[in-house]
XYZ file of C-alpha atoms in Angstrom:
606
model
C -49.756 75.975 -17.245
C -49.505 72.841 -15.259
C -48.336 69.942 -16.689
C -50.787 66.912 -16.533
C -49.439 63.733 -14.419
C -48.599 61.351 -17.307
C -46.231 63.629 -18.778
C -44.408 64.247 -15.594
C -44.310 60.253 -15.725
C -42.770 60.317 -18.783
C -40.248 62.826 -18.158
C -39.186 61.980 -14.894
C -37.085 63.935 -12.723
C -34.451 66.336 -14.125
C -30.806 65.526 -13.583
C -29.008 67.965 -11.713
C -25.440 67.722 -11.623
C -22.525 69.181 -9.624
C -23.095 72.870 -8.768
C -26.354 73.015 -9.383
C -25.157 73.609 -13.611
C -27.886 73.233 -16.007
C -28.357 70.037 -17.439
C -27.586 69.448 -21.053
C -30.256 67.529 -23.286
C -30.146 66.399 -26.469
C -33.210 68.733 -27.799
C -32.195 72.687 -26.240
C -35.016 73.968 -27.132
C -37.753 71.184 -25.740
C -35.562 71.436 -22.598
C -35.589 75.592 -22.435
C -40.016 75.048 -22.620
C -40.512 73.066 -19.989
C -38.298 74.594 -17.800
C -40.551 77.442 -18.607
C -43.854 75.684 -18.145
C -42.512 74.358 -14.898
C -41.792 77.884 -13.351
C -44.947 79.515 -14.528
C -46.883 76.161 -12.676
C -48.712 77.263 -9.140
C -47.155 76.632 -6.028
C -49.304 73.366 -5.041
C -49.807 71.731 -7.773
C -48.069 68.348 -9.073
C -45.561 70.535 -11.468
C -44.470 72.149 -8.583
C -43.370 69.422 -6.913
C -41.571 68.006 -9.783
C -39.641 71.474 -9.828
C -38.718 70.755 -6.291
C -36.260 68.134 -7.582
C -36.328 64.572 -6.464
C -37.374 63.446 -3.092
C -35.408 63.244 -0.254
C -32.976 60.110 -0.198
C -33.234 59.737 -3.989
C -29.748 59.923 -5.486
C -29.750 62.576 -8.468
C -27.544 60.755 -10.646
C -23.479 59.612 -10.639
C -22.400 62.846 -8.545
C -24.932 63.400 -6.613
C -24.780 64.064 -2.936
C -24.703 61.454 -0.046
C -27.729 59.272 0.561
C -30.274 60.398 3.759
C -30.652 56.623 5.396
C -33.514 58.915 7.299
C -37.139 57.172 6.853
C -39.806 59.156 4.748
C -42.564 60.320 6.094
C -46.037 59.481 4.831
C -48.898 61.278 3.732
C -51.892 60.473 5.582
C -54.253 62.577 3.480
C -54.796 62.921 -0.455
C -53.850 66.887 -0.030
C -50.228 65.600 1.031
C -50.432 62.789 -1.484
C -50.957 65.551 -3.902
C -48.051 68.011 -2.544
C -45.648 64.835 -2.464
C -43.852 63.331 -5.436
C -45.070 60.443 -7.145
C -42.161 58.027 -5.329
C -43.781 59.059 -1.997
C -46.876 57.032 -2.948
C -44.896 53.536 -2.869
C -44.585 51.159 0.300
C -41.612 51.907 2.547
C -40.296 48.428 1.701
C -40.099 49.496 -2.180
C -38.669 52.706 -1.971
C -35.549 51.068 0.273
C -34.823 48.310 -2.208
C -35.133 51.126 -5.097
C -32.715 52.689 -3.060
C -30.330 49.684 -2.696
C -30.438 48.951 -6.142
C -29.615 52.147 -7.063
C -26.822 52.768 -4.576
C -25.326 49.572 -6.308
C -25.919 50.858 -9.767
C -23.746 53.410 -9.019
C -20.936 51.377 -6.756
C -21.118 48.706 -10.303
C -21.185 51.545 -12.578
C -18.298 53.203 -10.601
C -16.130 49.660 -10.815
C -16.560 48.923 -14.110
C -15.142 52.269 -14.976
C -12.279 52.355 -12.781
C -11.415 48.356 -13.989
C -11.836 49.510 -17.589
C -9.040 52.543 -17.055
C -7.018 50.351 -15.693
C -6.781 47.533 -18.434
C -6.079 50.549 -20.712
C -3.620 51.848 -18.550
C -1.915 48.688 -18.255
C -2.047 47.695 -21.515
C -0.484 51.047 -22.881
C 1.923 50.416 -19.941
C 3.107 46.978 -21.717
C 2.967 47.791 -25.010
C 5.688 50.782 -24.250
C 7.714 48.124 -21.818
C 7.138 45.141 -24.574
C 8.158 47.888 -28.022
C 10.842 48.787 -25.943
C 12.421 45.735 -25.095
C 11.948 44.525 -28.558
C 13.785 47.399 -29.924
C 16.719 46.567 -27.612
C 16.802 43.247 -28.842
C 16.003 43.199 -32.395
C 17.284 46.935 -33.078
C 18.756 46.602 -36.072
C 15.977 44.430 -37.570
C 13.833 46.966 -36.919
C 15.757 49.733 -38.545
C 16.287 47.881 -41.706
C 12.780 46.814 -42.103
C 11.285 49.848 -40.737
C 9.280 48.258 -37.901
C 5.830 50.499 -37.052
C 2.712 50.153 -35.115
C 1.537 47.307 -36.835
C 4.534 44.708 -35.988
C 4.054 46.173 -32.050
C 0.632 44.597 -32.162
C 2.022 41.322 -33.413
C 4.345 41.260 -31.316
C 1.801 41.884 -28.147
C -0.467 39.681 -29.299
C 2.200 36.429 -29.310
C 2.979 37.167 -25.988
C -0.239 37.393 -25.526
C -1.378 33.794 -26.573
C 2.043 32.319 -24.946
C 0.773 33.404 -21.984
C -2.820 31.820 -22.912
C -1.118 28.808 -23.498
C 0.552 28.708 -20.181
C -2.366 29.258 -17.881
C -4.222 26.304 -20.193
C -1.274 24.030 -19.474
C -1.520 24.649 -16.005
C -4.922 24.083 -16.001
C -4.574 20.843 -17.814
C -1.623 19.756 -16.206
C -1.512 20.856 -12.546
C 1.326 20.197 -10.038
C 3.795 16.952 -10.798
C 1.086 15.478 -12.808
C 2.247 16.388 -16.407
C 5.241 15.369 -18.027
C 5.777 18.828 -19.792
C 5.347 20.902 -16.695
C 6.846 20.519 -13.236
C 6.725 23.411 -11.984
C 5.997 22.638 -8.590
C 8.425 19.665 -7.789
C 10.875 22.147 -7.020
C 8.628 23.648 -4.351
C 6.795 20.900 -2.614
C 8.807 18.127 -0.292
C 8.676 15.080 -2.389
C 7.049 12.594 0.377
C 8.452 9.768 1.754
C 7.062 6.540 -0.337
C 8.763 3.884 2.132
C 6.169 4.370 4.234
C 4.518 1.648 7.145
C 0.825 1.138 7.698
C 1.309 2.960 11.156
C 3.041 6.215 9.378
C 6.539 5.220 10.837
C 9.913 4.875 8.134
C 9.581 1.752 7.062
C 14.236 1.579 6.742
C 14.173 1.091 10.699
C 17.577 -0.359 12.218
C 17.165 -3.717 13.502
C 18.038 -4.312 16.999
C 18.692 -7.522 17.151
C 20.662 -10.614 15.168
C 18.633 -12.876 13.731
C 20.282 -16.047 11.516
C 18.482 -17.153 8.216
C 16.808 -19.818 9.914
C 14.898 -17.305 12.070
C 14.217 -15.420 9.284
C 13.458 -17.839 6.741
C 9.493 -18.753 7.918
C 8.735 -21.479 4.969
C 6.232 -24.600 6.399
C 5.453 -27.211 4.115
C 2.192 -27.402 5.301
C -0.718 -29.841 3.212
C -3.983 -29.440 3.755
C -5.050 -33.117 2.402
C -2.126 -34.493 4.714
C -2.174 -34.942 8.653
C -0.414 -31.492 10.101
C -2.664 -29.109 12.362
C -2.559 -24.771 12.433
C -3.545 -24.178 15.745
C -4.085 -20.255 16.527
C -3.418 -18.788 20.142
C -6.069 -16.266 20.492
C -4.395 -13.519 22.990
C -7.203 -10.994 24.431
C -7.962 -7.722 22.107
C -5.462 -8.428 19.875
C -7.474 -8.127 16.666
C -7.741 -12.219 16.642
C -11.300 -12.568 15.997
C -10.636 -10.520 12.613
C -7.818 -12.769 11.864
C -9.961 -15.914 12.902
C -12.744 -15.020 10.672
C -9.849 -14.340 7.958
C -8.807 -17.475 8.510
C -12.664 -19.570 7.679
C -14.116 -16.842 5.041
C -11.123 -15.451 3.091
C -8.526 -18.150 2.008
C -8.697 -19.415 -1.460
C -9.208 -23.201 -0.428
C -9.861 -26.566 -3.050
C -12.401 -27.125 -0.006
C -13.768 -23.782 1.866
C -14.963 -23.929 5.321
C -18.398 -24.013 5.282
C -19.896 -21.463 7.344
C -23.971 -21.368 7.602
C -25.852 -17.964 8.673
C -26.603 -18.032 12.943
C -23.270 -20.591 13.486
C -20.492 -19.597 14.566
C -18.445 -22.252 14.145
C -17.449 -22.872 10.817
C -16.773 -26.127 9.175
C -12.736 -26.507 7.936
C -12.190 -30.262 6.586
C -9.669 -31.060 4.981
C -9.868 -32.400 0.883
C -12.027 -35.688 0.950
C -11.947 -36.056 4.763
C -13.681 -35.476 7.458
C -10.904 -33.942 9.434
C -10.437 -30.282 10.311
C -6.868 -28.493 9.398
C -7.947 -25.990 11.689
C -7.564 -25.821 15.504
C -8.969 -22.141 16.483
C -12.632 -20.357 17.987
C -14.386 -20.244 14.406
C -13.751 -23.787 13.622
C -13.695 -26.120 16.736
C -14.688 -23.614 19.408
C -13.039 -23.190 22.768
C -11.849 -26.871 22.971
C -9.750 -26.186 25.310
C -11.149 -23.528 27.377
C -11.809 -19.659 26.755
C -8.679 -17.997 25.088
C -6.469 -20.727 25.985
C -2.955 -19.670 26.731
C 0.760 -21.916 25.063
C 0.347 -23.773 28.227
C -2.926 -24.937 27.678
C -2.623 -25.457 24.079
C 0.190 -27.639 23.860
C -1.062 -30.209 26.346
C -4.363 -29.881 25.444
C -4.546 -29.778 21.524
C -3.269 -33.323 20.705
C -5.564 -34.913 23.282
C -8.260 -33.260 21.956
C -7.495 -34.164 18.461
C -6.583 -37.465 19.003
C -8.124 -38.364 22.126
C -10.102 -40.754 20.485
C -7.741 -42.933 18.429
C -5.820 -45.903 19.632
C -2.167 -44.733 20.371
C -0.549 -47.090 17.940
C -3.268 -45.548 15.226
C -2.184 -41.972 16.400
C -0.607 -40.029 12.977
C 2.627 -38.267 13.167
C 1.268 -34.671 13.075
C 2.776 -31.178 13.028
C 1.201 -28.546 14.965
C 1.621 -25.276 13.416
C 1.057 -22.524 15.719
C 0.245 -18.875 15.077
C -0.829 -15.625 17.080
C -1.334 -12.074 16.707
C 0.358 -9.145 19.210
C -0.540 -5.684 19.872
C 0.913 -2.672 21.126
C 0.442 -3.073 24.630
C -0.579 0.007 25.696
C -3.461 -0.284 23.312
C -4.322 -3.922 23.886
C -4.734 -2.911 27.760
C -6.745 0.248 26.921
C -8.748 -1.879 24.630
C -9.321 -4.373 27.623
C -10.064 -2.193 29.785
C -12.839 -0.633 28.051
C -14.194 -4.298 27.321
C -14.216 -5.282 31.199
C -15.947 -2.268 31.676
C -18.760 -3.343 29.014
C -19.387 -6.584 31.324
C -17.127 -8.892 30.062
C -15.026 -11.412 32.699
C -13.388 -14.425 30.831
C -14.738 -16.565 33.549
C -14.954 -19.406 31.017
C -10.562 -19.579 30.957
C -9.757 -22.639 32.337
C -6.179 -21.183 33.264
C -5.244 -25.391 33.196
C -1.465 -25.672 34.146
C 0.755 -28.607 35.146
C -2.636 -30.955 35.468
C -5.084 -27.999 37.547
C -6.840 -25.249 38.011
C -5.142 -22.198 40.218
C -6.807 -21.989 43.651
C -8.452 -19.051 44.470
C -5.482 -17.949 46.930
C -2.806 -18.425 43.909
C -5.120 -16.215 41.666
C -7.118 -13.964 43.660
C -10.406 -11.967 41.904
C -9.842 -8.470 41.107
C -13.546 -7.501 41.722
C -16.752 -8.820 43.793
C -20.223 -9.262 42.103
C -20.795 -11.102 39.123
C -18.906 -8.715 36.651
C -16.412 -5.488 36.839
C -18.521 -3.359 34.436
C -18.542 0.838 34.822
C -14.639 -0.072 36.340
C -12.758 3.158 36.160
C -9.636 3.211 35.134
C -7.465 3.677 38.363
C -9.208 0.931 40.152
C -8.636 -1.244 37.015
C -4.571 -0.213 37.495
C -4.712 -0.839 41.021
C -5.296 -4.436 41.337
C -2.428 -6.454 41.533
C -3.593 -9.544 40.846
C -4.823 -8.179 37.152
C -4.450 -10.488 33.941
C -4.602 -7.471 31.926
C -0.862 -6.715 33.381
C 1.302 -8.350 31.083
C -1.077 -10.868 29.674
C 0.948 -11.090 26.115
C 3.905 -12.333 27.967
C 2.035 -14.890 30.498
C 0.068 -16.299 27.280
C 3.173 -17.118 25.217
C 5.495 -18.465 28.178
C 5.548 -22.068 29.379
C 4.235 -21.518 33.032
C 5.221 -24.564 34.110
C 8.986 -23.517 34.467
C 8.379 -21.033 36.842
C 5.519 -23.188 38.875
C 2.787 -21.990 36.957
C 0.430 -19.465 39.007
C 2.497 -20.151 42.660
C 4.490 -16.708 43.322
C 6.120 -18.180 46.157
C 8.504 -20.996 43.993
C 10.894 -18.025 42.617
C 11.981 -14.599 43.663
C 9.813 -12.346 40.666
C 12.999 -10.678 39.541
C 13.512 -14.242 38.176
C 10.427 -15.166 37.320
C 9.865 -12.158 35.295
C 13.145 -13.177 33.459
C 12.278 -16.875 32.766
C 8.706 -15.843 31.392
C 9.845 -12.775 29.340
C 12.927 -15.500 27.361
C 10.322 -18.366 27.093
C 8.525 -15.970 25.563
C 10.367 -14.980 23.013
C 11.772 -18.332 22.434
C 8.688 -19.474 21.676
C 7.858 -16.838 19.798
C 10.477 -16.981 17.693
C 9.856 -20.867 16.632
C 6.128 -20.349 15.912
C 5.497 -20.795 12.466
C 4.021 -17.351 12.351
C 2.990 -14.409 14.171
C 1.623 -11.160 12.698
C 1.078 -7.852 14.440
C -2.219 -5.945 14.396
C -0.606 -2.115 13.510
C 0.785 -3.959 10.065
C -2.238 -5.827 8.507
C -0.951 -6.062 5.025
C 2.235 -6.929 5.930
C 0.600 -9.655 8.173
C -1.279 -11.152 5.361
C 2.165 -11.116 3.120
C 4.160 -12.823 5.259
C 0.822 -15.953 6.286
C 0.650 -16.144 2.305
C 4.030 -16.903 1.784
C 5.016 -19.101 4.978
C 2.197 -21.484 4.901
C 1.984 -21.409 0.900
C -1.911 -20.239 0.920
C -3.645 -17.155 -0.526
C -6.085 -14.810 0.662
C -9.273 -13.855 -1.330
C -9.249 -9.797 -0.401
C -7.004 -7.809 1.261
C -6.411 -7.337 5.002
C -7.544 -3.846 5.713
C -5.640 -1.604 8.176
C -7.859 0.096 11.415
C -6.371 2.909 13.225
C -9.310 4.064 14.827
C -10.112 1.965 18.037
C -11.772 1.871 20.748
C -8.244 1.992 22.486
C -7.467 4.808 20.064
C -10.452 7.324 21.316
C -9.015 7.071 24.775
C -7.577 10.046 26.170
C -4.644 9.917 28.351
C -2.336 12.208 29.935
C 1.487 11.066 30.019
C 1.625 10.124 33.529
C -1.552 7.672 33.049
C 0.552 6.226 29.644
C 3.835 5.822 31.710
C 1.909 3.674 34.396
C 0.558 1.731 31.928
C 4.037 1.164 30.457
C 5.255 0.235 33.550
C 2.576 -2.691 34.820
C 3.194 -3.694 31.039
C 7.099 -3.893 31.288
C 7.697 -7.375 30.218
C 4.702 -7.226 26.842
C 6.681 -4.039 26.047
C 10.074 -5.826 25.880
C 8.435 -8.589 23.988
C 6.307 -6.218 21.608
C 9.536 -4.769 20.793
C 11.617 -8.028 20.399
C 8.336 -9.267 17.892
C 8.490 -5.820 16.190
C 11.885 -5.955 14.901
C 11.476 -9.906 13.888
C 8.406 -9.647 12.079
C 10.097 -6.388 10.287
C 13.150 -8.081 9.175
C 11.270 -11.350 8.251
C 9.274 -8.876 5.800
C 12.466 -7.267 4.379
C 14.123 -11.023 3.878
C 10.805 -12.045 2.413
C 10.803 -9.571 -0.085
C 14.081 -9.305 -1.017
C 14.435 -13.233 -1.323
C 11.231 -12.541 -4.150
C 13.193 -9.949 -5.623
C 15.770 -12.308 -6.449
C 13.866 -15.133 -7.742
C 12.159 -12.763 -9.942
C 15.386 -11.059 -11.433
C 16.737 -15.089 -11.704
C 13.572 -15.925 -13.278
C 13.793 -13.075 -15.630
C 17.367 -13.860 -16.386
C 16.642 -17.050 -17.323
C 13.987 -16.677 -19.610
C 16.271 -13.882 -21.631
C 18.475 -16.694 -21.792
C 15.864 -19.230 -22.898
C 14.526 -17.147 -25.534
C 18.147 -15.992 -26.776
C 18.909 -19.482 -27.153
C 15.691 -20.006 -28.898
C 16.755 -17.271 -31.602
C 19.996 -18.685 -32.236
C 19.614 -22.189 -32.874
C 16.622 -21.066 -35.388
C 19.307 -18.288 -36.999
C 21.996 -21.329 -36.974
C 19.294 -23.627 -38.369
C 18.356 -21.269 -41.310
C 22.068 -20.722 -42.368
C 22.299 -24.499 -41.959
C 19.601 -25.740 -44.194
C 20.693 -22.642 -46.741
C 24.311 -24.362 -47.049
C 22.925 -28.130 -47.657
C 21.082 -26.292 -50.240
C 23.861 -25.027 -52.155
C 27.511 -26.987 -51.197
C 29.192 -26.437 -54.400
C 29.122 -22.348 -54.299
C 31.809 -21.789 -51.591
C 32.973 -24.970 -50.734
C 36.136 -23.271 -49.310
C 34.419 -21.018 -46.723
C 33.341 -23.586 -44.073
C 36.113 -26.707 -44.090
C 34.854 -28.303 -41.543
C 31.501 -28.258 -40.750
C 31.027 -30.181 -38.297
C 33.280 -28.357 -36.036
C 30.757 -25.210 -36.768
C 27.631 -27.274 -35.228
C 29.602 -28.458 -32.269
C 29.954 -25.113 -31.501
C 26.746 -24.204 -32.222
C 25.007 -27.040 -29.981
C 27.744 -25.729 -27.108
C 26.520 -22.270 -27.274
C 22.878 -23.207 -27.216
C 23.528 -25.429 -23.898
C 25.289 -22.732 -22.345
C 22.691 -20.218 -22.763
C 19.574 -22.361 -22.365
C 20.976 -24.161 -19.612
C 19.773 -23.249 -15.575
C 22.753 -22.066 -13.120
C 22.225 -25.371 -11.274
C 23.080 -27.173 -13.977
C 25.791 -25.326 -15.138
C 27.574 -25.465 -11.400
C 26.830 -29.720 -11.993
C 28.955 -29.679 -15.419
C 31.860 -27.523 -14.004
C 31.664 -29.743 -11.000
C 32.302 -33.238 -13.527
C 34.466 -31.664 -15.456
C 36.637 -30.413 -12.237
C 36.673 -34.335 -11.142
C 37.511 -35.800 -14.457
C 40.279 -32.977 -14.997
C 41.705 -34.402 -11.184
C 41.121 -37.643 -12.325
C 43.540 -37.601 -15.405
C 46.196 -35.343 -13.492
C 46.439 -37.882 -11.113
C 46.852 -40.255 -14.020
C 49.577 -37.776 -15.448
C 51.566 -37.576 -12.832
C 51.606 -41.819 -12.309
C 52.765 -41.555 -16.111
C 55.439 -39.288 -14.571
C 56.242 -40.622 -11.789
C 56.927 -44.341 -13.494
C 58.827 -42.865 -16.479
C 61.009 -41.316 -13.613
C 61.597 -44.484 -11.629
C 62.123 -46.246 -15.421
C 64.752 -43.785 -16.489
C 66.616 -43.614 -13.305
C 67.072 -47.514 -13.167
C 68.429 -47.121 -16.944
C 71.232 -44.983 -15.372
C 72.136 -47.558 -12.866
């Protein structure tokens, strides 16, 4: 008797397991009749087929045998839709993902099993290590209160939620960051946190002696009264930054006033209208495009006061700042802007009254511009600015016959540029370097007394920067650069130490400031303390008239103690200084008293 197709549905395929054994069911005797039904079914028929087991590539169960990856073959005809199983009659596509699935059924069902033995096994594992280790330990305790399964299971499950806790403290406090739990300072190189804005120690070794004067950069400079800040704007340099720093970001009674398509700003000083000022964002190129100290310094006070009467002239100060730059950068950097199209055919070049002539300072290139220059040909000329151009802009070129090679042997002129250089240098008012921004602003703030409105912000990424050269190319540069590397160097280690005196001389005003006002306030509390006892004994004089004889000798005291502690250090050296006269003063007068009572007695004797 065949079975009809919605009962083989419902039954599905039988499970046959390992070595072809029978499979056990939870109804024997439900199981035994069909098996019986399904033998006595005809050869063709859809019973038949379910006899035949499941199809090929259909896994029988958790040990069943390999699956076939081989593709099944489709019936083309209802007779072999009728003599194949039911799972024939699906799409190719949906018997391979019932396939997949249940090849993973049996992979998941397979690693859960495995992972659940395991946590047993290790559990069991350290509940023997943990009951024995607690029976080494607390022996006796457990033989005199007869310790069974029960206090094992306590004990597990402490250790248990200590090690919770730990792996929530970690996860709450990671790394250094907690105070409870430093578990990985021991591990991880505590970093350096004397660190410079260009990643280099910031303890370096000065090279040179400087005196206090050099490193004590303090101008008395007032806006509302006649002095000047000029700024020497040397090529690539990061100046127009610091230019635009110095019209948009100072905290002025008056700002500049800078209007949208200008770019010249207006800087005048407090109720007059007189600029402060001298630079490209506030009077333009006055005196010519990047105007070197040579330029600047004759050029500057005409332009100023060019106008005025000589007699009418004021007494000015002219303040003068710049910016340096690494000079392998700075000539990277300039190379890569000559190669945009620029030429600086607007510098004047002015020295000792003129122009150079054409033979004194020969062009480098032909055509109205040097752009698409490589950078060999842009090494090669000799008669290149870009060589040494930090050293020629901050040099008085009129000791060494300005741009005329033939008035000194170059061994010598390179030496009389390179120390008016630094000499100059050194008695600007200020300099800052463009690798140390911050520092920069620190040390403008505190020399010239005036405060910036935001930060200076550091850029290591340059146009100079995303060059790529090879050693040999860097050591060339170095080399037509010779002199701006000495001077980089020499500026380096000044501005460095300038910054270290700077903030050490803060340090100690603070910590004298501090001092003081401990002093101040201590002084405060005692001559209240002394005041309360005092009004408290003009209350009641007759109770211990015997305890304070002299009172008066008590205030004195009191008013000397006050002084001392309320009193500045200045002061105190001005007291010690009178007394130390007055005490000379009457041991001079001692020893005349001496000396005459001498000369007295001795003419008694005669």
């Amino acid at each position: 008797m065949a079975l009809p197709a919605c009962a083989v549905r419902a039954l599905g395929p039988p499970l046959q397991p390992e070595g072809r054994a029978p499979a056990r069911t939870t109804c024997p005797r439900r199981h035994s009749r069909v098996e019986a039904e399904l033998a006595e079914s005809p050869p063709g028929s859809v019973a038949a087929s379910v006899r035949a087991g499941p199809p090929r590539g259909v896994s029988h169960g958790f040990h069943s045998r390999p699956l076939l990856d081989e593709p099944l073959k489709e019936s083309s005809s209802l007779a072999g839709a009728a003599r194949a199983p039911l799972f024939a009659l699906l799409s190719r596509g949906r018997r391979r993902r019932m396939h997949d699935l249940r090849r993973r059924w049996d992979l998941g069902s397979l690693c859960r099993a495995l992972l659940t033995r395991g946590l047993a096994a290790l559990g069991h594992s350290l509940k023997h290590v943990l009951s024995a280790i607690f029976s080494k330990i607390f022996g006796p305790l457990a033989s005199v209160g007869n310790m069974d399964e029960k206090s094992n299971k306590l004990l597990l499950a402490l250790v248990m939620l200590f090690l919770f806790a730990v792996i929530v403290l970690q996860y709450v406090c990671p790394g250094t960051e907690c105070q409870l739990l430093r578990l990985q300072a021991f591990s991880s190189p505590v970093p350096d946190p004397y660190r410079s804005e260009d990643e280099s120690s910031a303890r370096f070794v000065p090279r040179y002696n400087f005196t206090r004067g050099d490193l004590l950069r303090k101008v008395d400079f007032d806006i509302k009264g006649d002095d000047l800040i000029v700024f020497l704007h040397i090529q690539k340099t990061g100046g127009t930054t610091f230019g635009r720093h110095l019209v948009r970001n100072i905290q002025l009674e008056q700002p500049c006033e800078c209007r949208v398509g200008q770019k010249k700003c207006t800087c005048h000083r407090p109720g007059k209208r007189e600029t402060w000022l001298f630079s490209r964002f506030s009077t333009g190129w006055s005196c010519g495009l990047h105007a070197d100290w040579t330029e600047l310094t004759s050029c500057v006070p005409a332009v100023v006061d060019g106008k005025r009467d000589a007699r009418l002239r004021p007494s000015r100060n002219f303040h003068y700042i710049t910016i340096l730059r690494d000079p392998v950068s700075r000539y990277l950097s300039e190379w890569r802007h000559v190669q945009r199209g620029a030429t600086w055919k607007a510098s004047l070049h002015v020295c000792d009254g003129r122009p150079p002539t054409s033979e004194e300072l020969p062009s480098c290139y032909t055509g109205d511009d040097w752009s698409g220059c490589p950078l060999k040909e842009f090494m090669d000329c000799p008669y290149n600015l870009a060589n040494n151009r930090q050293v020629r802009m901050l040099s008085d070129l009129t000791l060494v016959g300005c741009y005329n090679l033939s008035v000194m042997p170059e061994k010598q002129r390179n030496k009389v540029l390179l120390e008016s250089a630094k000499s100059n240098l050194k008695h600007m008012a200020f300099f800052g370097l463009t690798e140390f921004q911050r520092k920069t602003q620190y040390l403008f703030e505190k020399t010239f007394n005036m405060n910036f409105i935001s930060p200076f912000t550091q850029y290591n990424t340059t146009r100079a920067s995303s060059v790529e050269i090879n050693e040999e190319i860097q050591k060339r540069i170095e080399g037509l650069n010779f002199l701006d590397m000495e001077l980089y160097s020499y500026a380096k280690d000044l501005f460095l130490q300038r910054y270290q005196f700077m903030r050490q001389k803060e340090h100690q005003e603070a910590r004298r400031k501090r001092q003081e006002q401990r002093k101040f306030l201590k002084g405060r509390f005692l001559q209240t303390h002394f005041q309360s006892q005092g009004q408290g004994q003009g209350q009641n004089p007759s109770q211990n008239p015997s305890q304070n004889p002299n009172p008066n000798a008590n205030q004195n005291l009191t008013q000397n103690l006050i002084q001392n502690l309320t009193q500045s250090p200045s002061q105190k050296e001005n007291q010690e200084n009178q007394k130390q006269s007055r005490g000379q003063e009457q041991n001079d007068g001692n020893t005349s008293n001496g000396t005459n009572d001498y000369i007295g007695s001795v003419e008694k004797w005669r």
